[in-house]
Amino acid sequence: MANDHYQRACAFNIIQIGEYIGRLSDEFKDQYPDIAWNSLKAMRNIHAHDYENVIEHLVWETMKVELPELKEYLEKLL
């Protein structure tokens, strides 16, 4: 991810997703153990508080693979 604007946009989206996950009840998250709630929240925390330790290829993997899979999974729930 060479483009700085793209990196910032990805980071912002990851932070937003983590914020929303933090608002979900434990009961709700327990109903869907297939979702890596803690990992997504941890990635948010790294982007928000420990940015120098962001591993770019993991961000790329999250944006290209994990988030589309999460979106598809959640859409099936609706």
mmCIF file of C-alpha atoms in Angstrom:
data_model
loop_
_atom_site.group_PDB
_atom_site.id
_atom_site.type_symbol
_atom_site.label_atom_id
_atom_site.label_comp_id
_atom_site.label_asym_id
_atom_site.label_seq_id
_atom_site.Cartn_x
_atom_site.Cartn_y
_atom_site.Cartn_z
ATOM 1 C CA MET A 1 0.000 0.000 0.000
ATOM 2 C CA ALA A 2 2.262 2.710 -1.282
ATOM 3 C CA ASN A 3 -0.353 5.450 -1.487
ATOM 4 C CA ASP A 4 -0.484 7.425 1.762
ATOM 5 C CA HIS A 5 -4.071 8.566 1.201
ATOM 6 C CA TYR A 6 -5.197 4.996 0.636
ATOM 7 C CA GLN A 7 -3.394 3.848 3.780
ATOM 8 C CA ARG A 8 -5.102 6.532 5.832
ATOM 9 C CA ALA A 9 -8.496 5.646 4.378
ATOM 10 C CA CYS A 10 -7.959 1.981 5.227
ATOM 11 C CA ALA A 11 -6.850 2.869 8.744
ATOM 12 C CA PHE A 12 -9.904 5.080 9.248
ATOM 13 C CA ASN A 13 -12.238 2.299 8.116
ATOM 14 C CA ILE A 14 -10.563 -0.223 10.397
ATOM 15 C CA ILE A 15 -10.871 2.199 13.316
ATOM 16 C CA GLN A 16 -14.564 2.759 12.560
ATOM 17 C CA ILE A 17 -15.291 -0.963 12.355
ATOM 18 C CA GLY A 18 -13.500 -1.508 15.659
ATOM 19 C CA GLU A 19 -15.513 1.270 17.274
ATOM 20 C CA TYR A 20 -18.783 -0.313 16.149
ATOM 21 C CA ILE A 21 -17.650 -3.738 17.330
ATOM 22 C CA GLY A 22 -16.988 -2.204 20.736
ATOM 23 C CA ARG A 23 -20.644 -1.194 20.919
ATOM 24 C CA LEU A 24 -21.926 -4.720 20.358
ATOM 25 C CA SER A 25 -23.008 -6.694 23.393
ATOM 26 C CA ASP A 26 -21.061 -9.769 24.435
ATOM 27 C CA GLU A 27 -24.265 -11.752 24.030
ATOM 28 C CA PHE A 28 -24.515 -10.720 20.389
ATOM 29 C CA LYS A 29 -20.865 -11.515 19.685
ATOM 30 C CA ASP A 30 -21.228 -14.881 21.427
ATOM 31 C CA GLN A 31 -23.990 -15.777 18.961
ATOM 32 C CA TYR A 32 -21.504 -15.444 16.077
ATOM 33 C CA PRO A 33 -18.249 -17.050 17.182
ATOM 34 C CA ASP A 34 -17.109 -17.440 13.561
ATOM 35 C CA ILE A 35 -16.272 -13.732 13.486
ATOM 36 C CA ALA A 36 -12.888 -12.754 14.917
ATOM 37 C CA TRP A 37 -14.315 -9.913 17.011
ATOM 38 C CA ASN A 38 -11.252 -9.597 19.242
ATOM 39 C CA SER A 39 -8.845 -9.511 16.308
ATOM 40 C CA LEU A 40 -10.822 -6.790 14.572
ATOM 41 C CA LYS A 41 -10.988 -4.747 17.770
ATOM 42 C CA ALA A 42 -7.248 -5.256 18.354
ATOM 43 C CA MET A 43 -6.471 -4.012 14.850
ATOM 44 C CA ARG A 44 -8.540 -0.913 15.612
ATOM 45 C CA ASN A 45 -6.542 -0.306 18.772
ATOM 46 C CA ILE A 46 -3.238 -0.577 16.930
ATOM 47 C CA HIS A 47 -4.359 1.927 14.296
ATOM 48 C CA ALA A 48 -5.734 4.321 16.877
ATOM 49 C CA HIS A 49 -3.037 4.132 19.547
ATOM 50 C CA ASP A 50 0.059 2.340 18.264
ATOM 51 C CA TYR A 51 0.274 3.355 14.621
ATOM 52 C CA GLU A 52 4.034 2.834 14.308
ATOM 53 C CA ASN A 53 3.475 -0.899 14.823
ATOM 54 C CA VAL A 54 0.986 -1.313 11.976
ATOM 55 C CA ILE A 55 2.008 -4.165 9.688
ATOM 56 C CA GLU A 56 1.034 -3.057 6.204
ATOM 57 C CA HIS A 57 0.617 -6.474 4.622
ATOM 58 C CA LEU A 58 -1.802 -7.461 7.405
ATOM 59 C CA VAL A 59 -3.824 -4.312 6.771
ATOM 60 C CA TRP A 60 -3.923 -5.160 3.074
ATOM 61 C CA GLU A 61 -4.995 -8.739 3.842
ATOM 62 C CA THR A 62 -7.720 -7.425 6.134
ATOM 63 C CA MET A 63 -9.018 -4.958 3.559
ATOM 64 C CA LYS A 64 -8.919 -7.330 0.592
ATOM 65 C CA VAL A 65 -9.930 -10.637 2.182
ATOM 66 C CA GLU A 66 -11.233 -10.481 5.737
ATOM 67 C CA LEU A 67 -13.511 -7.453 5.506
ATOM 68 C CA PRO A 68 -15.243 -8.623 2.309
ATOM 69 C CA GLU A 69 -15.779 -12.007 3.971
ATOM 70 C CA LEU A 70 -17.154 -10.279 7.063
ATOM 71 C CA LYS A 71 -19.460 -8.166 4.919
ATOM 72 C CA GLU A 72 -20.775 -11.235 3.107
ATOM 73 C CA TYR A 73 -21.301 -13.080 6.398
ATOM 74 C CA LEU A 74 -23.169 -10.157 7.965
ATOM 75 C CA GLU A 75 -25.318 -9.604 4.886
ATOM 76 C CA LYS A 76 -26.508 -13.206 5.163
ATOM 77 C CA LEU A 77 -27.645 -12.476 8.723
ATOM 78 C CA LEU A 78 -29.859 -9.629 7.585
#
